[in-house]
Coordinates of C-alpha atoms in Angstrom, one line a residue:
Chain A
M1016 CA 104.5 87.8 92.5
W1017 CA 104.1 87.9 96.4
V1018 CA 101.4 89.5 98.3
R1019 CA 102.0 90.1 102.0
V1020 CA 99.2 91.1 104.2
L1021 CA 100.7 93.7 106.6
G1022 CA 97.4 94.6 108.3
S1023 CA 93.9 93.1 107.8
A1024 CA 91.7 95.4 109.9
A1025 CA 89.7 98.3 109.1
G1026 CA 90.3 101.9 110.5
G1027 CA 90.9 101.7 114.2
G1028 CA 92.4 98.2 113.9
F1029 CA 91.4 95.3 116.2
P1030 CA 90.9 95.9 119.0
Q1031 CA 90.1 99.7 118.6
W1032 CA 91.5 101.7 121.4
N1033 CA 88.2 103.0 122.6
C1034 CA 86.0 100.1 121.8
A1035 CA 84.6 97.5 124.2
C1036 CA 82.2 95.8 121.8
P1037 CA 81.9 92.0 122.1
N1038 CA 84.8 91.3 119.7
C1039 CA 87.2 93.9 121.1
R1040 CA 86.5 92.6 124.6
A1041 CA 87.1 89.0 123.3
V1042 CA 90.4 89.8 121.8
R1043 CA 91.7 91.6 124.9
D1044 CA 90.6 89.0 127.5
G1045 CA 91.1 85.9 125.4
S1046 CA 87.6 84.6 126.0
R1047 CA 87.0 83.7 122.3
P1048 CA 89.5 82.5 119.7
C1049 CA 90.6 85.4 117.7
R1050 CA 93.7 87.4 116.8
P1051 CA 94.6 91.2 117.0
R1052 CA 94.9 92.9 113.7
T1053 CA 96.6 96.1 112.5
Q1054 CA 95.0 98.4 110.0
S1055 CA 94.8 97.3 106.4
A1056 CA 97.7 97.5 104.0
I1057 CA 99.5 95.0 101.7
A1058 CA 103.1 94.8 100.4
V1059 CA 103.6 93.4 96.9
S1060 CA 106.8 92.3 95.2
G1061 CA 107.8 90.5 91.9
D1062 CA 111.2 89.5 93.1
Y1063 CA 110.9 89.5 96.9
R1064 CA 113.5 92.3 97.0
K1065 CA 111.7 95.5 95.9
W1066 CA 108.5 96.0 97.6
F1067 CA 105.5 98.2 96.9
L1068 CA 103.2 99.3 99.7
F1069 CA 99.5 99.5 98.9
N1070 CA 98.1 102.0 101.5
A1071 CA 100.2 103.3 104.3
S1072 CA 98.4 102.6 107.6
P1073 CA 99.1 104.3 110.9
D1074 CA 100.4 100.9 112.1
I1075 CA 103.2 100.8 109.5
R1076 CA 106.1 100.8 112.1
T1077 CA 104.7 97.7 113.7
Q1078 CA 104.1 96.2 110.3
I1079 CA 107.6 96.7 109.0
E1080 CA 109.1 95.4 112.2
A1081 CA 106.9 92.2 111.8
F1082 CA 108.2 91.5 108.2
A1083 CA 112.1 91.3 107.8
A1084 CA 111.8 91.7 104.0
L1085 CA 110.7 95.4 104.6
Q1086 CA 113.6 96.2 106.9
P1087 CA 116.7 98.3 105.8
G1088 CA 119.6 96.3 104.6
G1089 CA 122.3 98.9 105.6
G1090 CA 122.5 102.6 106.4
R1091 CA 119.1 104.0 105.8
A1092 CA 118.4 102.2 102.4
T1093 CA 115.0 100.3 102.5
P1094 CA 113.3 97.8 100.1
L1095 CA 110.3 100.0 99.9
R1096 CA 110.0 101.4 96.4
A1097 CA 106.7 103.3 96.4
V1098 CA 103.4 103.8 98.1
L1099 CA 100.2 103.3 96.1
L1100 CA 96.9 104.6 97.5
T1101 CA 93.3 103.4 97.0
D1102 CA 91.8 106.4 98.6
A1103 CA 92.6 109.3 101.0
E1104 CA 91.2 107.8 104.3
I1105 CA 93.2 108.5 107.4
D1106 CA 93.7 104.6 108.0
H1107 CA 95.1 104.3 104.5
T1108 CA 97.4 107.3 104.5
L1109 CA 98.6 108.5 107.8
G1110 CA 101.4 106.0 107.8
M1111 CA 103.1 108.1 105.1
L1112 CA 104.0 110.6 107.9
L1113 CA 105.8 107.8 109.5
L1114 CA 107.9 107.4 106.5
R1115 CA 109.1 111.0 106.6
E1116 CA 112.7 109.9 107.5
A1117 CA 113.0 108.7 103.9
K1118 CA 115.1 110.8 101.5
S1119 CA 112.2 110.7 99.0
I1120 CA 109.0 108.8 98.6
E1121 CA 107.2 107.9 95.3
L1122 CA 103.6 108.2 95.7
H1123 CA 100.9 106.8 93.3
A1124 CA 97.5 108.4 93.9
T1125 CA 94.7 109.8 91.8
P1126 CA 94.2 113.6 91.4
A1127 CA 91.2 113.4 93.7
V1128 CA 93.2 111.5 96.3
Q1129 CA 96.1 113.8 96.0
E1130 CA 93.8 116.9 96.4
T1131 CA 92.4 115.6 99.6
L1132 CA 95.8 114.9 100.9
C1133 CA 96.9 118.4 100.2
D1134 CA 93.9 120.5 100.9
G1135 CA 91.9 118.2 103.2
T1136 CA 93.7 116.1 105.7
A1137 CA 97.0 117.9 104.7
V1138 CA 98.9 114.6 105.2
L1139 CA 100.8 115.2 101.9
R1140 CA 101.5 118.9 102.5
T1141 CA 103.0 118.0 105.9
L1142 CA 105.0 115.1 104.5
E1143 CA 106.5 117.5 102.0
A1144 CA 107.9 119.6 104.8
Y1145 CA 110.1 116.5 105.8
C1146 CA 111.0 114.8 102.6
Q1147 CA 110.8 114.9 98.8
V1148 CA 107.6 113.3 97.4
T1149 CA 107.4 112.4 93.8
W1150 CA 103.6 112.1 92.9
R1151 CA 102.7 109.7 90.1
P1152 CA 99.1 110.6 89.1
V1153 CA 97.1 107.2 88.9
V1154 CA 95.0 107.2 85.8
P1155 CA 92.3 104.5 85.9
G1156 CA 92.7 102.1 82.8
A1157 CA 96.3 102.9 82.3
S1158 CA 98.9 100.1 82.5
V1159 CA 101.9 101.1 84.6
P1160 CA 105.1 99.1 85.0
L1161 CA 106.7 98.7 88.5
E1162 CA 110.2 97.5 89.2
G1163 CA 110.8 93.8 89.8
G1164 CA 108.6 92.5 86.9
L1165 CA 105.1 93.7 87.9
S1166 CA 102.6 96.2 86.4
Y1167 CA 99.3 97.7 87.7
R1168 CA 96.2 99.0 86.2
A1169 CA 94.0 101.1 88.6
F1170 CA 90.1 101.2 88.2
N1171 CA 87.6 103.7 89.5
V1172 CA 85.3 102.4 92.3
P1173 CA 82.2 104.5 92.5
T1174 CA 81.2 105.5 96.0
S1175 CA 78.3 107.7 97.4
K1176 CA 80.1 108.1 100.8
L1177 CA 80.0 111.8 101.7
P1178 CA 83.4 113.4 101.5
R1179 CA 84.5 114.7 104.8
F1180 CA 86.8 117.2 103.2
T1181 CA 86.3 119.6 100.3
A1182 CA 83.7 118.0 97.8
G1183 CA 86.5 117.8 95.2
R1184 CA 86.3 115.5 92.2
E1185 CA 83.8 112.7 91.8
Q1186 CA 86.0 110.3 89.9
G1187 CA 88.9 108.6 91.5
R1188 CA 88.1 109.1 95.1
V1189 CA 88.4 105.4 95.5
V1190 CA 90.3 103.0 93.1
G1191 CA 91.0 99.3 93.1
Y1192 CA 94.3 98.0 91.7
R1193 CA 94.8 95.0 89.3
L1194 CA 98.4 93.8 89.5
T1195 CA 100.0 91.7 86.9
D1196 CA 103.1 89.6 87.2
E1197 CA 104.7 90.2 83.9
S1198 CA 106.4 86.7 83.6
S1199 CA 103.3 84.6 84.3
G1200 CA 100.7 87.0 83.3
R1201 CA 98.8 86.2 86.4
T1202 CA 96.9 88.9 88.3
V1203 CA 95.9 90.0 91.8
V1204 CA 93.1 92.5 92.5
Y1205 CA 93.3 94.7 95.6
L1206 CA 90.0 96.2 96.5
P1207 CA 89.8 97.0 100.3
G1208 CA 87.0 99.5 99.8
V1209 CA 83.9 98.8 97.5
Q1210 CA 80.4 100.0 98.0
E1211 CA 78.8 98.2 95.1
L1212 CA 80.0 95.5 92.8
T1213 CA 78.8 97.3 89.6
A1214 CA 79.3 95.7 86.1
E1215 CA 82.5 97.7 85.6
V1216 CA 84.0 96.7 88.9
R1217 CA 83.1 93.0 88.4
A1218 CA 84.7 93.2 84.9
E1219 CA 88.1 94.1 86.6
L1220 CA 87.9 90.8 88.4
D1221 CA 87.9 88.7 85.2
D1222 CA 90.7 86.1 85.0
C1223 CA 92.3 87.3 88.3
S1224 CA 94.1 84.6 90.4
C1225 CA 93.7 86.2 93.8
L1226 CA 91.2 88.8 95.0
L1227 CA 91.7 90.8 98.3
V1228 CA 88.4 92.5 98.9
D1229 CA 86.5 94.8 101.3
G1230 CA 85.4 92.7 104.4
T1231 CA 84.6 95.7 106.6
C1232 CA 81.0 94.6 107.9
W1233 CA 79.0 91.5 108.1
H1234 CA 75.6 93.3 108.2
D1235 CA 74.9 96.8 106.7
D1236 CA 73.5 97.9 110.0
E1237 CA 76.2 96.2 112.2
L1238 CA 77.4 99.5 113.9
I1239 CA 73.8 100.7 114.5
R1240 CA 72.8 97.4 116.1
L1241 CA 75.7 97.7 118.5
G1242 CA 74.8 101.3 119.3
L1243 CA 78.3 102.4 118.2
A1244 CA 77.4 104.6 115.3
R1245 CA 74.4 105.8 113.2
K1246 CA 75.9 105.0 109.8
T1247 CA 75.4 101.8 107.7
A1248 CA 78.4 100.0 106.2
R1249 CA 77.2 101.4 102.7
D1250 CA 77.1 105.0 104.2
M1251 CA 80.8 104.4 104.9
G1252 CA 81.5 103.1 101.4
H1253 CA 81.5 99.4 102.1
L1254 CA 79.3 96.5 100.7
P1255 CA 78.4 94.2 103.7
I1256 CA 79.4 90.6 103.4
G1257 CA 76.6 88.5 104.7
D1258 CA 73.3 90.3 104.0
P1259 CA 71.2 89.3 101.0
G1260 CA 72.9 90.8 98.0
G1261 CA 76.0 91.1 100.0
S1262 CA 79.5 90.3 98.7
L1263 CA 79.7 86.7 99.9
E1264 CA 76.6 85.9 97.7
Q1265 CA 78.0 87.9 94.8
L1266 CA 81.7 86.9 95.0
S1267 CA 81.7 83.3 96.1
P1268 CA 80.5 81.9 92.7
L1269 CA 83.4 83.7 90.9
P1270 CA 86.1 81.3 89.5
I1271 CA 89.0 83.1 91.3
E1272 CA 91.5 80.8 93.1
R1273 CA 91.7 82.7 96.2
K1274 CA 89.2 85.2 97.4
I1275 CA 90.2 86.8 100.7
Y1276 CA 88.4 89.3 102.9
I1277 CA 90.6 92.2 104.2
H1278 CA 89.9 95.5 105.9
I1279 CA 87.8 93.9 108.6
N1280 CA 86.0 96.1 111.1
N1281 CA 86.4 95.3 114.9
T1282 CA 82.7 94.7 115.0
N1283 CA 82.6 92.0 112.3
P1284 CA 81.9 88.5 113.6
I1285 CA 84.2 86.9 111.1
L1286 CA 87.0 88.0 113.3
L1287 CA 86.0 85.2 115.7
D1288 CA 87.5 82.0 114.7
D1289 CA 84.5 80.1 115.9
A1290 CA 81.8 82.3 114.7
P1291 CA 79.1 80.8 112.4
E1292 CA 79.7 83.9 110.0
R1293 CA 83.4 82.8 109.7
R1294 CA 82.3 79.2 109.0
A1295 CA 79.8 80.6 106.2
V1296 CA 82.7 82.5 104.6
E1297 CA 84.9 79.4 104.6
Q1298 CA 82.2 77.1 103.5
H1299 CA 81.6 79.4 100.5
G1300 CA 85.3 79.1 99.5
M1301 CA 86.5 82.4 100.7
E1302 CA 89.1 83.3 103.4
V1303 CA 89.5 85.8 106.1
A1304 CA 93.0 87.6 106.1
A1305 CA 95.1 87.8 109.2
D1306 CA 98.2 89.9 109.6
G1307 CA 101.3 88.2 108.1
L1308 CA 99.4 86.1 105.5
E1309 CA 101.5 85.7 102.4
V1310 CA 100.1 84.7 99.0
R1311 CA 102.3 83.8 96.1
V1312 CA 100.7 84.1 92.7
A1313 CA 103.1 82.6 90.1
Chain B
M1274 CA 100.2 110.0 141.6
W1275 CA 101.2 107.2 139.1
V1276 CA 103.3 107.8 136.1
R1277 CA 103.3 105.2 133.4
V1278 CA 105.9 105.3 130.6
L1279 CA 103.9 104.4 127.5
G1280 CA 106.9 104.9 125.2
S1281 CA 110.5 105.8 125.8
A1282 CA 112.0 106.3 122.4
A1283 CA 112.4 109.5 120.4
G1284 CA 110.8 110.1 117.0
G1285 CA 110.9 107.1 114.8
G1286 CA 110.9 104.7 117.7
F1287 CA 113.4 101.9 118.3
P1288 CA 114.2 100.4 115.8
Q1289 CA 113.3 103.1 113.3
W1290 CA 111.7 101.6 110.2
N1291 CA 114.4 102.8 107.8
C1292 CA 117.5 102.6 110.0
A1293 CA 120.2 99.9 110.2
C1294 CA 122.6 101.7 112.6
P1295 CA 124.3 99.4 115.1
N1296 CA 121.6 99.8 117.7
C1297 CA 118.7 99.1 115.3
R1298 CA 120.5 96.1 113.9
A1299 CA 121.1 94.8 117.4
V1300 CA 117.5 95.1 118.4
R1301 CA 116.3 93.4 115.3
D1302 CA 118.8 90.5 115.3
G1303 CA 119.1 90.2 119.1
S1304 CA 122.9 90.3 119.0
R1305 CA 123.1 92.7 121.9
P1306 CA 120.9 93.0 125.0
C1307 CA 118.3 95.7 124.3
R1308 CA 114.5 96.1 124.1
P1309 CA 112.4 97.7 121.4
R1310 CA 110.7 101.0 122.4
T1311 CA 107.8 103.0 121.1
Q1312 CA 107.8 106.7 120.7
S1313 CA 107.8 108.8 123.9
A1314 CA 104.6 109.5 125.9
I1315 CA 103.5 109.1 129.5
A1316 CA 100.2 108.6 131.1
V1317 CA 99.6 110.1 134.5
S1318 CA 96.9 109.5 137.1
G1319 CA 96.1 110.5 140.7
D1320 CA 93.6 107.7 141.3
Y1321 CA 94.6 105.0 138.8
R1322 CA 91.2 105.5 137.2
K1323 CA 91.2 108.8 135.2
W1324 CA 94.3 109.1 133.1
F1325 CA 96.0 112.1 131.4
L1326 CA 98.2 111.6 128.3
F1327 CA 101.3 113.7 128.0
N1328 CA 101.9 113.7 124.3
A1329 CA 100.2 111.5 121.9
S1330 CA 102.7 109.4 119.9
P1331 CA 101.9 107.7 116.6
D1332 CA 102.3 104.4 118.6
I1333 CA 99.4 105.2 120.8
R1334 CA 97.3 102.1 119.6
T1335 CA 100.1 99.8 120.7
Q1336 CA 100.6 101.7 123.9
I1337 CA 96.9 101.6 125.0
E1338 CA 96.7 97.9 124.2
A1339 CA 99.8 97.3 126.3
F1340 CA 98.3 99.0 129.4
A1341 CA 95.0 97.7 130.6
A1342 CA 94.3 100.8 132.7
L1343 CA 93.9 102.8 129.5
Q1344 CA 91.4 100.5 127.9
P1345 CA 87.7 101.2 127.6
G1346 CA 85.4 99.7 130.4
G1347 CA 82.3 99.4 128.4
G1348 CA 80.6 100.7 125.2
R1349 CA 83.2 103.4 123.9
A1350 CA 83.9 105.1 127.3
T1351 CA 87.6 105.4 128.0
P1352 CA 89.7 106.4 131.1
L1353 CA 91.5 109.0 129.1
R1354 CA 90.6 112.4 130.3
A1355 CA 92.8 114.8 128.3
V1356 CA 95.9 115.1 126.2
L1357 CA 98.6 117.6 127.2
L1358 CA 101.4 118.5 124.8
T1359 CA 104.9 119.6 125.4
D1360 CA 105.4 120.7 121.8
A1361 CA 103.9 120.3 118.2
E1362 CA 106.4 117.6 117.0
I1363 CA 105.0 115.0 114.8
D1364 CA 106.2 112.2 117.2
H1365 CA 104.3 113.9 120.0
T1366 CA 101.1 114.8 118.3
L1367 CA 100.2 112.5 115.4
G1368 CA 98.6 110.0 117.9
M1369 CA 95.8 112.6 118.3
L1370 CA 94.5 111.5 114.8
L1371 CA 94.3 108.0 116.1
L1372 CA 92.0 109.2 118.9
R1373 CA 89.6 110.5 116.3
E1374 CA 86.9 107.9 117.1
A1375 CA 86.5 109.7 120.6
K1376 CA 83.3 111.7 120.9
S1377 CA 85.4 114.7 122.2
I1378 CA 89.0 115.4 123.2
E1379 CA 90.3 117.9 125.7
L1380 CA 93.6 119.3 124.6
H1381 CA 96.0 121.3 126.6
A1382 CA 98.6 123.1 124.5
T1383 CA 100.2 126.5 124.3
P1384 CA 99.0 129.0 121.8
A1385 CA 102.3 128.5 119.8
V1386 CA 101.7 124.7 119.7
Q1387 CA 98.1 125.1 118.8
E1388 CA 98.9 127.3 115.9
T1389 CA 101.4 124.9 114.5
L1390 CA 98.9 122.1 114.8
C1391 CA 96.3 124.1 112.9
D1392 CA 98.4 126.0 110.4
G1393 CA 101.5 124.0 110.2
T1394 CA 101.1 120.2 110.3
A1395 CA 97.3 120.7 110.4
V1396 CA 96.9 117.7 112.8
L1397 CA 94.5 119.6 114.8
R1398 CA 92.5 121.0 111.9
T1399 CA 92.1 117.5 110.5
L1400 CA 91.2 116.0 114.0
E1401 CA 88.4 118.6 114.3
A1402 CA 86.8 117.2 111.1
Y1403 CA 86.3 113.9 113.0
C1404 CA 85.5 114.8 116.6
Q1405 CA 85.0 117.8 119.0
V1406 CA 88.1 119.2 120.4
T1407 CA 88.1 121.5 123.4
W1408 CA 91.3 123.5 123.5
R1409 CA 92.7 124.6 127.0
P1410 CA 95.4 127.1 126.3
V1411 CA 98.5 126.3 128.4
V1412 CA 99.9 129.3 130.2
P1413 CA 103.4 128.8 131.6
G1414 CA 103.3 129.5 135.4
A1415 CA 99.6 129.0 136.0
S1416 CA 98.5 126.2 138.2
V1417 CA 95.8 124.0 136.7
P1418 CA 93.7 121.3 138.5
L1419 CA 93.2 118.0 136.9
E1420 CA 90.5 115.4 137.9
G1421 CA 91.7 112.7 140.3
G1422 CA 93.6 114.9 142.7
L1423 CA 96.4 116.3 140.5
S1424 CA 97.5 119.7 139.2
Y1425 CA 100.0 120.9 136.7
R1426 CA 102.1 124.0 136.0
A1427 CA 103.8 124.3 132.6
F1428 CA 107.0 126.2 132.2
N1429 CA 108.6 127.6 129.0
V1430 CA 111.6 125.7 127.6
P1431 CA 113.7 128.0 125.4
T1432 CA 114.8 126.4 122.1
S1433 CA 116.7 127.7 119.0
K1434 CA 115.6 124.7 116.9
L1435 CA 114.4 126.2 113.7
P1436 CA 110.7 125.9 113.3
R1437 CA 109.8 123.6 110.3
F1438 CA 106.5 125.5 109.8
T1439 CA 105.5 129.1 110.0
A1440 CA 107.9 131.0 112.3
G1441 CA 105.1 131.7 114.7
R1442 CA 105.5 132.7 118.3
E1443 CA 108.9 132.4 120.1
Q1444 CA 107.5 131.6 123.5
G1445 CA 105.7 128.4 124.3
R1446 CA 107.1 126.3 121.3
V1447 CA 108.3 123.9 123.9
V1448 CA 107.2 123.5 127.5
G1449 CA 107.8 121.2 130.4
Y1450 CA 105.2 120.1 133.0
R1451 CA 105.4 120.1 136.8
L1452 CA 102.7 117.8 138.1
T1453 CA 101.7 117.9 141.8
D1454 CA 99.8 115.2 143.7
E1455 CA 97.5 117.4 145.7
S1456 CA 97.2 115.1 148.6
S1457 CA 101.0 114.6 149.3
G1458 CA 102.2 117.7 147.6
R1459 CA 104.9 115.7 145.8
T1460 CA 105.8 116.6 142.3
V1461 CA 107.0 114.9 139.0
V1462 CA 108.5 117.0 136.1
Y1463 CA 108.1 115.9 132.6
L1464 CA 110.7 117.4 130.3
P1465 CA 111.1 115.2 127.1
G1466 CA 112.7 117.9 125.2
V1467 CA 115.2 120.4 126.6
Q1468 CA 118.1 122.1 124.7
E1469 CA 119.6 123.9 127.6
L1470 CA 119.3 123.7 131.3
T1471 CA 118.9 127.4 131.9
A1472 CA 118.5 128.9 135.5
E1473 CA 114.7 129.1 134.8
V1474 CA 114.4 125.5 133.8
R1475 CA 116.6 124.3 136.6
A1476 CA 114.4 126.3 139.1
E1477 CA 111.4 124.2 138.0
L1478 CA 113.2 121.0 139.2
D1479 CA 113.4 122.3 142.8
D1480 CA 111.9 119.9 145.3
C1481 CA 110.7 117.5 142.7
S1482 CA 110.5 113.8 143.5
C1483 CA 110.8 112.3 140.0
L1484 CA 112.2 113.9 136.8
L1485 CA 111.6 112.4 133.4
V1486 CA 114.1 114.1 131.1
D1487 CA 115.3 114.4 127.5
G1488 CA 117.7 111.6 126.8
T1489 CA 117.7 111.8 123.0
C1490 CA 121.5 111.6 122.3
W1491 CA 124.6 110.7 124.1
H1492 CA 126.9 112.8 122.0
D1493 CA 125.9 116.2 120.4
D1494 CA 127.3 115.0 117.1
E1495 CA 125.9 111.4 117.3
L1496 CA 124.0 111.4 114.1
I1497 CA 126.7 113.0 112.2
R1498 CA 129.3 110.5 113.4
L1499 CA 127.1 107.7 112.1
G1500 CA 126.6 109.4 108.7
L1501 CA 122.8 109.6 109.3
A1502 CA 122.1 113.3 109.5
R1503 CA 124.0 116.7 109.4
K1504 CA 122.4 118.0 112.5
T1505 CA 123.6 118.1 116.1
A1506 CA 121.4 117.0 119.0
R1507 CA 121.3 120.7 120.0
D1508 CA 120.2 121.7 116.4
M1509 CA 117.3 119.4 117.0
G1510 CA 116.5 120.9 120.4
H1511 CA 118.1 118.3 122.6
L1512 CA 120.9 118.7 125.2
P1513 CA 123.2 115.6 124.9
I1514 CA 123.7 113.3 127.9
G1515 CA 127.3 112.4 127.9
D1516 CA 129.4 115.3 126.5
P1517 CA 131.2 117.6 128.9
G1518 CA 128.5 120.0 130.2
G1519 CA 125.9 117.4 129.2
S1520 CA 122.8 116.5 131.2
L1521 CA 124.4 113.7 133.1
E1522 CA 127.0 116.0 134.5
Q1523 CA 124.4 118.7 135.4
L1524 CA 121.5 116.6 136.6
S1525 CA 123.2 113.8 138.5
P1526 CA 124.1 115.9 141.5
L1527 CA 120.6 117.1 142.0
P1528 CA 118.7 115.7 145.1
I1529 CA 115.8 114.2 143.1
E1530 CA 114.8 110.7 144.1
R1531 CA 114.3 109.4 140.7
K1532 CA 115.9 110.9 137.5
I1533 CA 114.9 109.0 134.5
Y1534 CA 116.0 109.5 130.8
I1535 CA 113.2 109.3 128.2
H1536 CA 112.8 110.2 124.5
I1537 CA 115.8 108.1 123.6
N1538 CA 117.0 108.2 120.1
N1539 CA 117.7 104.9 118.2
T1540 CA 121.3 105.9 117.9
N1541 CA 121.9 106.4 121.6
P1542 CA 124.3 103.7 123.1
I1543 CA 122.4 103.9 126.5
L1544 CA 119.7 101.7 124.7
L1545 CA 122.0 98.8 125.0
D1546 CA 121.9 97.2 128.3
D1547 CA 125.6 96.3 128.4
A1548 CA 127.0 99.5 127.0
P1549 CA 129.6 101.6 129.0
E1550 CA 127.3 104.6 128.6
R1551 CA 124.4 102.8 130.1
R1552 CA 126.6 101.9 133.1
A1553 CA 127.8 105.5 133.4
V1554 CA 124.2 106.7 133.7
E1555 CA 123.4 104.2 136.3
Q1556 CA 126.5 104.8 138.2
H1557 CA 125.5 108.4 138.4
G1558 CA 122.2 107.4 140.1
M1559 CA 120.1 108.0 136.9
E1560 CA 117.9 105.6 135.0
V1561 CA 117.0 104.7 131.5
A1562 CA 113.3 104.4 130.8
A1563 CA 111.8 101.4 129.1
D1564 CA 108.2 101.1 127.8
G1565 CA 105.9 99.9 130.6
L1566 CA 108.0 101.5 133.5
E1567 CA 105.6 102.7 136.2
V1568 CA 106.6 105.1 139.0
R1569 CA 104.5 105.8 142.0
V1570 CA 105.1 109.2 143.7
A1571 CA 103.0 109.3 146.9

């Protein structure tokens, strides 16, 4: 199985259009070593021919043009087989409207996510005015085969983040995906948003070969310190990396071959190649994703 | 007054994610001389400090990062003063959702466009869940001052394109903008979508110094010939360039200093620098916009 990081930044990307925080300034003026990043999404394939998109970021045009394997071979036939969503956030779903020129789209999402996309942000209702959408309801715990020798199992990720749109259902607002290569039995877990590593969530990481995990903020109060927002990382549904009890402390001891931070906010110091926080991540055996990173799990 | 072309392609951009037409193949594999283009939008300023965005394309992140004058100076203060819309198309409006991190957005749009953005695509209703939007109703014929020494006058552009969302109002579904530099009195007309150069529309071009005009298709049946769609350019609200009675024949004799095609579809041969159609445009004294083109009218 191949996992291609199409985008590694959190919502807004890096730099964010209206942000002049130290990181965004550094990536614009080149004063510190760091690379721009588009908004988070991965593409996964069992055969390098049929690809599955996990989240559809607003940067999807740029992301497809940066990765030849996702480009159409002839006419308007594309290697993209389906879109699978972890939540209904704008930065994970708006890109679906950029796929509206497709004849049809297969969409895997929980009922809670589907409802928000219809009645909340209306992304799905609008998309359906342009092309046929086949909705496959995501049921946590169920194993679902995908073309090319893959299967997935979604799992519920509890969150106390206040829903911006209609309260809706509590279960399935956020899920993670556990992907299995059917020929080798090896697995990858995609978890770009997680507020708390509960026992249930940790159980889903058992025996996995590669984990792509929420790396939004270093500190819980990172945006407050910079005067950019009043919310903590946890308020926004994200466990910080570096604080005591943060994800670095909890995840680095796990016997997983590759543990990679993804969905990194523009304010997070790990974006700077020479930051002490980046060094701490690497010294603990974890990695920081960049756009274009490709992982083979076989 | 400065006009900066942020994006020069029609909806889908160039190349389009799922298109392998001869042009899209050429720009991906470099086999013909041509440049990639993002989806159409311009930024206009009277003082090079405060900028007004005409249409908000889904590529706006890339477009802002490619133009330092649109980037924030400090904190999260940006030089972008308002967004003005010519219609409610996805490729002209989806970018507003990428501006949702702003504290507030000033939006100029006709009632017909505003209605489609609320009740049709819901882009505006969703945006309002994130930030404050101040709607300034665009009234064709009225002169409206803008900060930095500019003013605009919108004019109705008749179209028979079938509305994809609720029938809504007939007037104001598409407008053009006539922008005036108040110190010199010189004007620019922005008209990225026009189905027919009626006498009323032509009257709006009188005395203008620079015209940015709909260059979507070369032939009316361009997409049909390529087997990519069943609609003509006119069905989609666009006057073709090269056909008898097309825009090249009608516009090239007009005494306007600079006449520039914008909103160019990925199938249009003028995108190829060495195409006979490109040569024809230039021999008739007109230009083909590329991303980053800057025009000063003073």
